[in-house]
Structures are given as structure tokens and as C-alpha cells.
PDB file of C-alpha atoms in Angstrom:
ATOM      1  CA  MET A 275      40.096 -21.787  17.278  1.00 58.00           C
ATOM      2  CA  MET A 276      36.825 -22.959  16.638  1.00 64.00           C
ATOM      3  CA  MET A 277      33.927 -21.157  14.377  1.00 70.00           C
ATOM      4  CA  VAL A 278      30.780 -21.979  15.325  1.00 72.00           C
ATOM      5  CA  ALA A 279      28.294 -22.313  12.044  1.00 76.00           C
ATOM      6  CA  ASN A 280      25.219 -20.110  12.074  1.00 75.00           C
ATOM      7  CA  LEU A 281      22.074 -21.870  13.224  1.00 69.00           C
ATOM      8  CA  PHE A 282      20.234 -18.463  11.999  1.00 66.00           C
ATOM      9  CA  THR A 283      18.918 -20.632   8.692  1.00 65.00           C
ATOM     10  CA  ASP A 284      15.162 -19.621   8.556  1.00 69.00           C
ATOM     11  CA  ILE A 285      13.235 -16.520   7.972  1.00 71.00           C
ATOM     12  CA  PRO A 286      11.815 -14.943  11.761  1.00 75.00           C
ATOM     13  CA  THR A 287       8.028 -15.373  11.113  1.00 78.00           C
ATOM     14  CA  GLN A 288       6.687 -11.934  11.577  1.00 80.00           C
ATOM     15  CA  ASP A 289       3.526 -10.839  14.032  1.00 81.00           C
ATOM     16  CA  ILE A 290       3.981  -8.057  16.287  1.00 79.00           C
ATOM     17  CA  ALA A 291       1.477  -9.654  18.605  1.00 75.00           C
ATOM     18  CA  LEU A 292      -1.349  -6.870  18.943  1.00 77.00           C
ATOM     19  CA  ARG A 293      -4.056  -7.500  16.967  1.00 79.00           C
ATOM     20  CA  SER A 294      -3.237  -5.622  14.336  1.00 88.00           C
ATOM     21  CA  VAL A 295      -3.480  -5.235  10.324  1.00 92.00           C
ATOM     22  CA  GLN A 296       0.502  -6.382   9.529  1.00 93.00           C
ATOM     23  CA  ALA A 297       2.422  -5.425   6.899  1.00 94.00           C
ATOM     24  CA  MET A 298       5.400  -7.550   4.377  1.00 94.00           C
ATOM     25  CA  SER A 299       6.662  -5.630   1.637  1.00 95.00           C
ATOM     26  CA  GLY A 300       9.419  -6.648  -0.731  1.00 95.00           C
ATOM     27  CA  GLN A 301      10.230  -5.533  -4.471  1.00 95.00           C
ATOM     28  CA  ILE A 302       9.616  -7.847  -7.362  1.00 96.00           C
ATOM     29  CA  ASN A 303      12.273  -6.757 -10.475  1.00 96.00           C
ATOM     30  CA  PHE A 304      12.030  -8.129 -14.284  1.00 97.00           C
ATOM     31  CA  ASN A 305      15.301  -9.601 -13.960  1.00 95.00           C
ATOM     32  CA  THR A 306      14.204 -11.199 -10.608  1.00 92.00           C
ATOM     33  CA  PRO A 307      14.931 -15.451 -11.120  1.00 89.00           C
ATOM     34  CA  ALA A 308      11.824 -17.001 -10.692  1.00 81.00           C
ATOM     35  CA  ASN A 309      10.398 -17.558  -7.659  1.00 77.00           C
ATOM     36  CA  THR A 310      13.301 -16.521  -5.708  1.00 83.00           C
ATOM     37  CA  ALA A 311      12.040 -13.269  -3.886  1.00 91.00           C
ATOM     38  CA  VAL A 312      11.437 -14.654  -0.524  1.00 92.00           C
ATOM     39  CA  ILE A 313       9.866 -11.166   1.326  1.00 94.00           C
ATOM     40  CA  GLY A 314       8.924 -12.750   4.665  1.00 92.00           C
ATOM     41  CA  GLU A 315       7.723 -15.449   7.063  1.00 92.00           C
ATOM     42  CA  ILE A 316       3.760 -15.000   8.219  1.00 93.00           C
ATOM     43  CA  PRO A 317       3.213 -17.162  11.280  1.00 91.00           C
ATOM     44  CA  PRO A 318       1.303 -20.543  11.507  1.00 91.00           C
ATOM     45  CA  ASN A 319      -2.890 -19.858  10.632  1.00 91.00           C
ATOM     46  CA  ALA A 320      -1.979 -15.818   9.650  1.00 92.00           C
ATOM     47  CA  VAL A 321      -4.766 -15.080   6.870  1.00 92.00           C
ATOM     48  CA  VAL A 322      -3.867 -12.524   3.867  1.00 94.00           C
ATOM     49  CA  ILE A 323      -5.977 -10.259   3.641  1.00 93.00           C
ATOM     50  CA  ALA A 324      -4.569  -8.140   0.895  1.00 94.00           C
ATOM     51  CA  VAL A 325      -1.519  -7.781  -1.938  1.00 96.00           C
ATOM     52  CA  ILE A 326      -0.737  -4.472  -2.912  1.00 96.00           C
ATOM     53  CA  ALA A 327       1.416  -4.026  -5.652  1.00 97.00           C
ATOM     54  CA  ALA A 328       2.928  -0.419  -6.863  1.00 96.00           C
ATOM     55  CA  THR A 329       4.187   0.123  -9.676  1.00 97.00           C
ATOM     56  CA  THR A 330       7.044   2.488 -10.394  1.00 96.00           C
ATOM     57  CA  THR A 331       9.290   1.582 -13.304  1.00 97.00           C
ATOM     58  CA  SER A 332       6.842  -0.483 -16.286  1.00 97.00           C
ATOM     59  CA  PHE A 333       7.712  -3.590 -17.412  1.00 98.00           C
ATOM     60  CA  ASN A 334       7.232  -4.443 -20.617  1.00 98.00           C
ATOM     61  CA  ALA A 335       6.933  -7.789 -21.116  1.00 97.00           C
ATOM     62  CA  GLY A 336       5.323  -8.317 -25.363  1.00 97.00           C
ATOM     63  CA  THR A 337       2.080 -10.267 -23.771  1.00 97.00           C
ATOM     64  CA  ASN A 338       1.759 -10.377 -20.267  1.00 97.00           C
ATOM     65  CA  ASN A 339       3.390  -8.764 -16.975  1.00 98.00           C
ATOM     66  CA  ASN A 340       1.644 -10.516 -14.254  1.00 97.00           C
ATOM     67  CA  LEU A 341       3.131 -10.472 -10.606  1.00 97.00           C
ATOM     68  CA  GLN A 342       2.254 -14.536  -8.580  1.00 96.00           C
ATOM     69  CA  VAL A 343       2.331 -14.006  -4.788  1.00 96.00           C
ATOM     70  CA  GLY A 344       2.266 -17.713  -3.243  1.00 94.00           C
ATOM     71  CA  GLN A 345       3.789 -19.236  -0.134  1.00 92.00           C
ATOM     72  CA  SER A 346       6.411 -21.884   0.185  1.00 89.00           C
ATOM     73  CA  ASP A 347       6.445 -24.195   3.862  1.00 82.00           C
ATOM     74  CA  VAL A 348      10.114 -23.347   5.897  1.00 70.00           C
ATOM     75  CA  PHE A 349      10.327 -26.723   6.429  1.00 67.00           C
ATOM     76  CA  PRO A 350      12.385 -28.663   4.336  1.00 66.00           C
ATOM     77  CA  GLY A 351      10.292 -31.588   1.501  1.00 68.00           C
ATOM     78  CA  GLY A 352       7.488 -28.716   2.741  1.00 74.00           C
ATOM     79  CA  ALA A 353       4.652 -28.084   0.201  1.00 80.00           C
ATOM     80  CA  GLN A 354       4.590 -25.330  -2.429  1.00 85.00           C
ATOM     81  CA  ASN A 355       2.715 -23.154  -4.314  1.00 89.00           C
ATOM     82  CA  LEU A 356       3.631 -20.181  -5.737  1.00 89.00           C
ATOM     83  CA  SER A 357       0.592 -18.339  -7.112  1.00 93.00           C
ATOM     84  CA  ALA A 358      -1.386 -19.732  -3.631  1.00 93.00           C
ATOM     85  CA  TYR A 359      -2.148 -15.909  -2.929  1.00 95.00           C
ATOM     86  CA  VAL A 360      -2.032 -14.323  -5.978  1.00 96.00           C
ATOM     87  CA  ILE A 361      -2.419 -16.284  -9.426  1.00 95.00           C
ATOM     88  CA  ALA A 362      -1.952 -13.662 -12.027  1.00 95.00           C
ATOM     89  CA  GLN A 363      -1.815  -9.256 -11.309  1.00 96.00           C
ATOM     90  CA  PRO A 364      -1.271  -7.785 -14.210  1.00 97.00           C
ATOM     91  CA  ILE A 365       1.056  -5.156 -13.008  1.00 97.00           C
ATOM     92  CA  GLY A 366       2.705  -3.639 -16.380  1.00 97.00           C
ATOM     93  CA  PRO A 367       2.017  -0.123 -16.263  1.00 96.00           C
ATOM     94  CA  VAL A 368       2.776   2.459 -13.837  1.00 96.00           C
ATOM     95  CA  GLY A 369       0.487   2.521 -10.832  1.00 95.00           C
ATOM     96  CA  THR A 370      -0.786   1.091  -7.997  1.00 95.00           C
ATOM     97  CA  VAL A 371      -3.424  -2.230  -8.028  1.00 95.00           C
ATOM     98  CA  GLN A 372      -4.580  -4.482  -5.453  1.00 94.00           C
ATOM     99  CA  ALA A 373      -4.700  -7.823  -6.968  1.00 94.00           C
ATOM    100  CA  ALA A 374      -7.037 -10.359  -5.835  1.00 90.00           C
ATOM    101  CA  ILE A 375      -6.605 -12.958  -3.281  1.00 91.00           C
ATOM    102  CA  GLY A 376      -6.704 -16.403  -4.670  1.00 87.00           C
ATOM    103  CA  THR A 377      -9.189 -19.630  -3.791  1.00 89.00           C
ATOM    104  CA  THR A 378      -5.951 -21.256  -2.419  1.00 89.00           C
ATOM    105  CA  GLY A 379      -4.967 -18.198  -0.047  1.00 89.00           C
ATOM    106  CA  VAL A 380      -6.407 -19.957   2.954  1.00 88.00           C
ATOM    107  CA  PRO A 381      -4.379 -20.008   6.181  1.00 89.00           C
ATOM    108  CA  VAL A 382      -2.580 -23.095   7.057  1.00 87.00           C
ATOM    109  CA  PRO A 383      -1.194 -24.686  10.927  1.00 88.00           C
ATOM    110  CA  ARG A 384       2.213 -23.765   9.928  1.00 88.00           C
ATOM    111  CA  ALA A 385       4.522 -21.248   9.416  1.00 89.00           C
ATOM    112  CA  GLN A 386       4.684 -19.858   5.246  1.00 90.00           C
ATOM    113  CA  ALA A 387       7.711 -18.342   3.492  1.00 92.00           C
ATOM    114  CA  ILE A 388       5.992 -15.497   0.798  1.00 94.00           C
ATOM    115  CA  VAL A 389       7.294 -15.362  -2.318  1.00 94.00           C
ATOM    116  CA  LEU A 390       6.324 -13.176  -5.399  1.00 96.00           C
ATOM    117  CA  ASN A 391       7.364 -13.832  -8.641  1.00 95.00           C
ATOM    118  CA  TYR A 392       6.650 -11.912 -12.155  1.00 96.00           C
ATOM    119  CA  ALA A 393       5.243 -13.865 -14.825  1.00 96.00           C
ATOM    120  CA  GLN A 394       5.961 -12.834 -18.192  1.00 96.00           C
ATOM    121  CA  SER A 395       5.330 -13.457 -21.596  1.00 96.00           C
ATOM    122  CA  GLY A 396       5.455 -12.762 -25.252  1.00 97.00           C
ATOM    123  CA  THR A 397       8.950 -10.269 -26.300  1.00 97.00           C
ATOM    124  CA  PRO A 398      11.232 -10.433 -22.425  1.00 97.00           C
ATOM    125  CA  ALA A 399      11.313  -7.565 -20.407  1.00 97.00           C
ATOM    126  CA  THR A 400      14.090  -5.172 -20.084  1.00 98.00           C
ATOM    127  CA  GLN A 401      13.015  -2.933 -17.086  1.00 98.00           C
ATOM    128  CA  GLY A 402      10.294  -3.234 -14.211  1.00 98.00           C
ATOM    129  CA  LEU A 403      10.200  -3.048 -10.880  1.00 97.00           C
ATOM    130  CA  ALA A 404       6.960  -3.088  -8.515  1.00 97.00           C
ATOM    131  CA  THR A 405       6.984  -2.843  -4.750  1.00 97.00           C
ATOM    132  CA  VAL A 406       4.422  -5.667  -3.007  1.00 97.00           C
ATOM    133  CA  VAL A 407       2.993  -5.004   0.273  1.00 96.00           C
ATOM    134  CA  VAL A 408       1.248  -8.420   1.648  1.00 96.00           C
ATOM    135  CA  LEU A 409      -1.392  -7.187   4.218  1.00 95.00           C
ATOM    136  CA  PHE A 410      -2.005  -9.858   7.052  1.00 93.00           C
ATOM    137  CA  VAL A 411      -3.415 -10.975  10.227  1.00 93.00           C
ATOM    138  CA  VAL A 412      -2.303 -13.492  12.839  1.00 90.00           C
ATOM    139  CA  PRO A 413      -5.777 -14.261  15.108  1.00 88.00           C
TER     140      PRO A 413
ATOM    141  CA  MET B  17      10.734  35.931  20.090  1.00 67.00           C
ATOM    142  CA  THR B  18      12.348  32.714  19.176  1.00 72.00           C
ATOM    143  CA  THR B  19      10.929  31.606  15.983  1.00 77.00           C
ATOM    144  CA  ASN B  20       9.274  28.101  14.711  1.00 78.00           C
ATOM    145  CA  LEU B  21      11.589  26.220  12.998  1.00 75.00           C
ATOM    146  CA  GLN B  22       9.234  23.505  12.469  1.00 73.00           C
ATOM    147  CA  THR B  23       8.043  24.169   9.491  1.00 73.00           C
ATOM    148  CA  THR B  24       7.267  21.576   7.629  1.00 78.00           C
ATOM    149  CA  VAL B  25       4.622  18.047   8.024  1.00 80.00           C
ATOM    150  CA  PRO B  26       6.597  15.766   9.640  1.00 81.00           C
ATOM    151  CA  SER B  27       6.001  12.207   7.955  1.00 82.00           C
ATOM    152  CA  GLN B  28       4.314   9.661   9.690  1.00 82.00           C
ATOM    153  CA  ASP B  29       5.590   6.506  10.450  1.00 81.00           C
ATOM    154  CA  MET B  30       5.228   3.942  13.680  1.00 79.00           C
ATOM    155  CA  LEU B  31       7.982   1.639  11.887  1.00 79.00           C
ATOM    156  CA  TYR B  32       6.213  -1.521  13.607  1.00 83.00           C
ATOM    157  CA  GLY B  33       5.102  -2.953   9.793  1.00 86.00           C
ATOM    158  CA  VAL B  34       1.710  -2.508  10.322  1.00 91.00           C
ATOM    159  CA  GLU B  35      -0.846  -0.454   7.683  1.00 93.00           C
ATOM    160  CA  GLN B  36      -1.282   2.781   9.424  1.00 93.00           C
ATOM    161  CA  VAL B  37      -3.295   5.113   9.100  1.00 93.00           C
ATOM    162  CA  MET B  38      -3.272   9.164   8.496  1.00 92.00           C
ATOM    163  CA  VAL B  39      -7.254  11.475   9.515  1.00 94.00           C
ATOM    164  CA  GLY B  40      -7.737  14.912   8.770  1.00 94.00           C
ATOM    165  CA  THR B  41     -11.058  16.449   7.665  1.00 96.00           C
ATOM    166  CA  VAL B  42     -12.388  18.491   4.817  1.00 97.00           C
ATOM    167  CA  THR B  43     -15.181  20.869   5.102  1.00 98.00           C
ATOM    168  CA  PHE B  44     -17.508  22.767   1.840  1.00 98.00           C
ATOM    169  CA  ASN B  45     -14.616  25.275   2.553  1.00 97.00           C
ATOM    170  CA  ASP B  46     -11.912  23.282   1.643  1.00 98.00           C
ATOM    171  CA  THR B  47     -11.394  24.183  -1.701  1.00 98.00           C
ATOM    172  CA  THR B  48      -7.831  24.530  -2.103  1.00 97.00           C
ATOM    173  CA  ALA B  49      -5.597  21.756  -1.281  1.00 97.00           C
ATOM    174  CA  LYS B  50      -5.482  21.089   2.308  1.00 97.00           C
ATOM    175  CA  ILE B  51      -2.671  19.140   4.387  1.00 96.00           C
ATOM    176  CA  ILE B  52      -3.783  16.401   6.700  1.00 96.00           C
ATOM    177  CA  GLY B  53      -0.003  14.737   7.163  1.00 95.00           C
ATOM    178  CA  GLY B  54       2.640  13.882   5.971  1.00 95.00           C
ATOM    179  CA  LEU B  55       3.472  10.814   4.044  1.00 95.00           C
ATOM    180  CA  PRO B  56       7.263   9.278   4.452  1.00 95.00           C
ATOM    181  CA  ALA B  57       9.369   8.651   1.278  1.00 95.00           C
ATOM    182  CA  GLY B  58       8.069   4.965  -0.089  1.00 95.00           C
ATOM    183  CA  GLY B  59       4.744   5.380   1.418  1.00 95.00           C
ATOM    184  CA  ILE B  60       2.051   3.310  -0.161  1.00 95.00           C
ATOM    185  CA  VAL B  61      -1.211   4.593   0.363  1.00 95.00           C
ATOM    186  CA  LEU B  62      -3.620   1.625   0.349  1.00 93.00           C
ATOM    187  CA  GLY B  63      -6.752   3.544  -0.076  1.00 93.00           C
ATOM    188  CA  ALA B  64      -9.347   6.134   2.442  1.00 94.00           C
ATOM    189  CA  VAL B  65     -13.006   5.813   3.812  1.00 95.00           C
ATOM    190  CA  VAL B  66     -14.505   8.787   3.999  1.00 95.00           C
ATOM    191  CA  ALA B  67     -17.030   9.606   6.659  1.00 95.00           C
ATOM    192  CA  THR B  68     -19.174  12.880   5.536  1.00 95.00           C
ATOM    193  CA  GLY B  69     -21.327  13.737   8.882  1.00 95.00           C
ATOM    194  CA  THR B  70     -22.546  16.964   7.707  1.00 95.00           C
ATOM    195  CA  ALA B  71     -24.086  16.653   4.016  1.00 97.00           C
ATOM    196  CA  PHE B  72     -22.201  19.042   1.298  1.00 98.00           C
ATOM    197  CA  ASN B  73     -25.151  20.596  -0.653  1.00 97.00           C
ATOM    198  CA  ALA B  74     -23.338  22.213  -3.786  1.00 97.00           C
ATOM    199  CA  ALA B  75     -25.992  22.651  -6.582  1.00 97.00           C
ATOM    200  CA  THR B  76     -24.720  19.714  -9.043  1.00 97.00           C
ATOM    201  CA  THR B  77     -21.472  17.234  -7.426  1.00 97.00           C
ATOM    202  CA  ASN B  78     -20.202  16.782  -4.646  1.00 98.00           C
ATOM    203  CA  ASN B  79     -16.599  15.350  -5.000  1.00 98.00           C
ATOM    204  CA  LEU B  80     -13.663  14.488  -3.135  1.00 98.00           C
ATOM    205  CA  ASN B  81      -9.778  14.325  -4.565  1.00 97.00           C
ATOM    206  CA  ILE B  82      -7.206  12.968  -2.197  1.00 97.00           C
ATOM    207  CA  GLY B  83      -2.998  13.968  -3.378  1.00 97.00           C
ATOM    208  CA  GLN B  84      -0.468  14.847  -2.654  1.00 97.00           C
ATOM    209  CA  THR B  85       2.320  17.736  -2.899  1.00 96.00           C
ATOM    210  CA  ASP B  86       5.681  18.611  -1.704  1.00 95.00           C
ATOM    211  CA  PRO B  87       8.134  21.330  -3.306  1.00 94.00           C
ATOM    212  CA  THR B  88       9.484  18.807  -5.971  1.00 95.00           C
ATOM    213  CA  GLY B  89       5.467  18.302  -6.986  1.00 94.00           C
ATOM    214  CA  THR B  90       1.670  18.413  -6.609  1.00 96.00           C
ATOM    215  CA  VAL B  91      -1.022  16.139  -8.238  1.00 96.00           C
ATOM    216  CA  ALA B  92      -3.746  17.053  -6.102  1.00 96.00           C
ATOM    217  CA  ASN B  93      -6.013  13.980  -7.340  1.00 96.00           C
ATOM    218  CA  ALA B  94      -2.875  11.199  -6.888  1.00 95.00           C
ATOM    219  CA  TYR B  95      -4.970   9.155  -4.916  1.00 95.00           C
ATOM    220  CA  ALA B  96      -8.075   9.608  -5.349  1.00 95.00           C
ATOM    221  CA  ALA B  97      -9.759  11.176  -8.312  1.00 94.00           C
ATOM    222  CA  LEU B  98     -13.636  13.282  -7.543  1.00 95.00           C
ATOM    223  CA  LEU B  99     -14.366  10.148  -4.648  1.00 96.00           C
ATOM    224  CA  ALA B 100     -18.653  11.303  -4.242  1.00 96.00           C
ATOM    225  CA  ILE B 101     -18.959  12.829  -0.578  1.00 96.00           C
ATOM    226  CA  GLY B 102     -22.519  14.033  -0.907  1.00 95.00           C
ATOM    227  CA  PRO B 103     -25.098  12.672   1.535  1.00 96.00           C
ATOM    228  CA  VAL B 104     -24.367  11.737   4.954  1.00 95.00           C
ATOM    229  CA  GLY B 105     -22.443   8.163   5.268  1.00 96.00           C
ATOM    230  CA  THR B 106     -19.557   6.440   4.893  1.00 94.00           C
ATOM    231  CA  ILE B 107     -17.479   4.923   1.860  1.00 93.00           C
ATOM    232  CA  ALA B 108     -14.289   3.418   1.323  1.00 93.00           C
ATOM    233  CA  THR B 109     -12.158   4.040  -1.831  1.00 89.00           C
ATOM    234  CA  PRO B 110      -9.976   0.767  -2.413  1.00 83.00           C
ATOM    235  CA  VAL B 111      -6.509   1.529  -4.117  1.00 86.00           C
ATOM    236  CA  ALA B 112      -6.754   3.666  -7.136  1.00 84.00           C
ATOM    237  CA  ALA B 113      -5.757   2.689  -9.930  1.00 82.00           C
ATOM    238  CA  LEU B 114      -3.918   5.762 -11.104  1.00 84.00           C
ATOM    239  CA  ALA B 115      -0.674   6.024 -13.373  1.00 88.00           C
ATOM    240  CA  THR B 116      -0.329   8.792 -10.063  1.00 90.00           C
ATOM    241  CA  ASN B 117      -0.480   6.332  -7.612  1.00 92.00           C
ATOM    242  CA  VAL B 118       2.686   5.142  -6.988  1.00 93.00           C
ATOM    243  CA  PRO B 119       5.238   5.571  -3.926  1.00 95.00           C
ATOM    244  CA  LEU B 120       7.709   8.945  -4.145  1.00 95.00           C
ATOM    245  CA  SER B 121      11.721   8.320  -3.078  1.00 94.00           C
ATOM    246  CA  ARG B 122      10.832  11.554  -1.233  1.00 95.00           C
ATOM    247  CA  PRO B 123       8.401  12.359   1.987  1.00 95.00           C
ATOM    248  CA  THR B 124       5.253  14.444   0.468  1.00 95.00           C
ATOM    249  CA  ASN B 125       2.257  16.023   1.848  1.00 96.00           C
ATOM    250  CA  VAL B 126      -1.094  14.707   1.697  1.00 96.00           C
ATOM    251  CA  THR B 127      -4.092  16.942   0.643  1.00 97.00           C
ATOM    252  CA  VAL B 128      -7.519  16.720   0.824  1.00 98.00           C
ATOM    253  CA  THR B 129      -9.554  18.770  -1.887  1.00 98.00           C
ATOM    254  CA  TYR B 130     -13.300  19.576  -1.254  1.00 98.00           C
ATOM    255  CA  VAL B 131     -14.284  19.901  -5.854  1.00 98.00           C
ATOM    256  CA  PRO B 132     -17.863  21.494  -5.838  1.00 98.00           C
ATOM    257  CA  THR B 133     -19.859  22.308  -8.689  1.00 97.00           C
ATOM    258  CA  GLY B 134     -23.377  24.272  -9.748  1.00 97.00           C
ATOM    259  CA  GLY B 135     -22.412  26.278  -6.926  1.00 96.00           C
ATOM    260  CA  GLY B 136     -24.237  27.211  -3.869  1.00 95.00           C
ATOM    261  CA  GLN B 137     -22.494  25.265  -1.350  1.00 96.00           C
ATOM    262  CA  ASN B 138     -22.909  26.392   2.467  1.00 97.00           C
ATOM    263  CA  ALA B 139     -22.228  23.286   4.547  1.00 97.00           C
ATOM    264  CA  GLY B 140     -20.431  19.976   4.650  1.00 97.00           C
ATOM    265  CA  SER B 141     -18.007  18.428   6.420  1.00 96.00           C
ATOM    266  CA  ALA B 142     -16.339  14.933   6.433  1.00 96.00           C
ATOM    267  CA  VAL B 143     -13.649  13.072   8.601  1.00 95.00           C
ATOM    268  CA  VAL B 144     -11.132  11.541   5.410  1.00 96.00           C
ATOM    269  CA  VAL B 145      -8.601   8.364   6.838  1.00 95.00           C
ATOM    270  CA  VAL B 146      -5.775   7.480   4.499  1.00 95.00           C
ATOM    271  CA  ARG B 147      -4.374   4.078   5.149  1.00 95.00           C
ATOM    272  CA  PHE B 148      -1.026   3.286   4.313  1.00 94.00           C
ATOM    273  CA  VAL B 149       1.483   1.336   4.546  1.00 94.00           C
ATOM    274  CA  VAL B 150       5.623   2.078   4.525  1.00 93.00           C
ATOM    275  CA  PRO B 151       8.002  -0.441   3.221  1.00 90.00           C
ATOM    276  CA  ARG B 152      10.950  -1.678   4.460  1.00 78.00           C
TER     277      ARG B 152
END
């Protein structure tokens, strides 16, 4: 019996093509390995219009408990900016916050994976969980 | 007669991975929490827009709370606390940086409550739009 390689190696871009504000979401934990939390992929030219983080278990690193939201091109060797959309949004306490979109959070003519990162400093965190929502539109 | 078996507010979720809205009205008579819809488990409230069509006229302040209630708990101002809605016009409130504004692991009902002070209110009506997403 011949085995067939899995050809589905990419995250499909998300677009319902209904000209609506779409949402992509995922969770970030205090011990999620750095820059590994890919929550989805936006299509070429998509505009990220808001990032919201809902912390349900407080993050307890000693000094800073920040969220970074960035992009990684989906083709090998592509560009990567892991804080393209959000540079350092504090997410320590329980509650929901809306992050400011950074000046590097601009549309690009290629699909991009959206990546979350928990950036901490001081005494390492032992707890923390947040759900992150990325709102975007596709022109 | 058949007993009505629909005794709870159904959660609203169109399952398309988009921002959704819940819409209801609040009047000067709604000084106790009024349910405007059901939020699914895990739903995240992003903010609200309030369009006052008839001015609220309590003597001192005319505010709105937006919150949640279900058999497990009630927080009348979970999503917006004392939002000033007196004059005719439309205001948008961003994500409420409140410790109570967190996704719940259970469905809940979204409520609006008119909170006047000073007394004398006999007019006031607004449409409340609550923006939310349901992670999946």
C-alpha cells in the first residue's frame, strides 16, 4: 500500500468574503513557548483593526506581563515581525483590554500568520491565561 | 394549553468567526436590569454603542450600566459602569478595562440598567448595541 504525503501543510487564510469585521482568536498561556502561538492566518492586504486581550487567570511575572502580537510570512524565509501589531500590551490583571495597534501593523500584499507572544520580565511567571481576539477586515 | 418550554434566553452566535452585535433598548423605566440577549460561553464583549433618541432627564445624572446575569451570578456593570447617556446622541464605549469584563465559561444574559440620580426622570429612550465575539 502506498502512503501519500500530507499536502496540507499550511494554515488556510480566513476570509468569509462578506465584507464584515472578522475575528481570529486564540489563547496565550504563561508558559507558551516564545513566538509559537500561531492563531490563524490573514489574507493578503487584510487590515488588522483591533486586538483585544481577555485575561482570565492573572499573569504573575515580577515586573512586566506583556502581550506581543505579530506576523510571520507563511512562505519559507519570509519576513517576520513578532510585534508588528502590538508591541507591549500589559495583560497581567484579570480583565479585558484593547491594545494599541503599532505603526508597523500595516497591510501587506501577502498572507501572514498571526503570532502571539507573552513577554515577561522579573521573577518568572507561574500562572496566567488570556484569550486574544484579533479583529480584521479584508478590503 | 401547552406549557412554554422556552424559559431561558438563547445564546446568540452565528458561528461565522465575525464580530457580532446584540441590540436592545433601554428606557427611563428600566431601573432594574433588563435582559437584551444571551451571550454564549466564552463570548468576549468588545464594547458598546448607545444611541439616545429621547433624552433622559433625571435631575443630576443619567447613566447606563451594562452587565450580565445568570443562575451562577450577576454583575450589573460587568461590561460598562455608569456610562453617561443623558443627551440625545450616540456614544461608543471601548473595551471596558474592568476586572469583571472577562469571558465566562457558561452562557450568560447581557443586561442593561438605567441608573438615574436626583430623581424626576419621566423621559428617556436609547438603543444599546453590544459588540462581541465568540472565540473558537
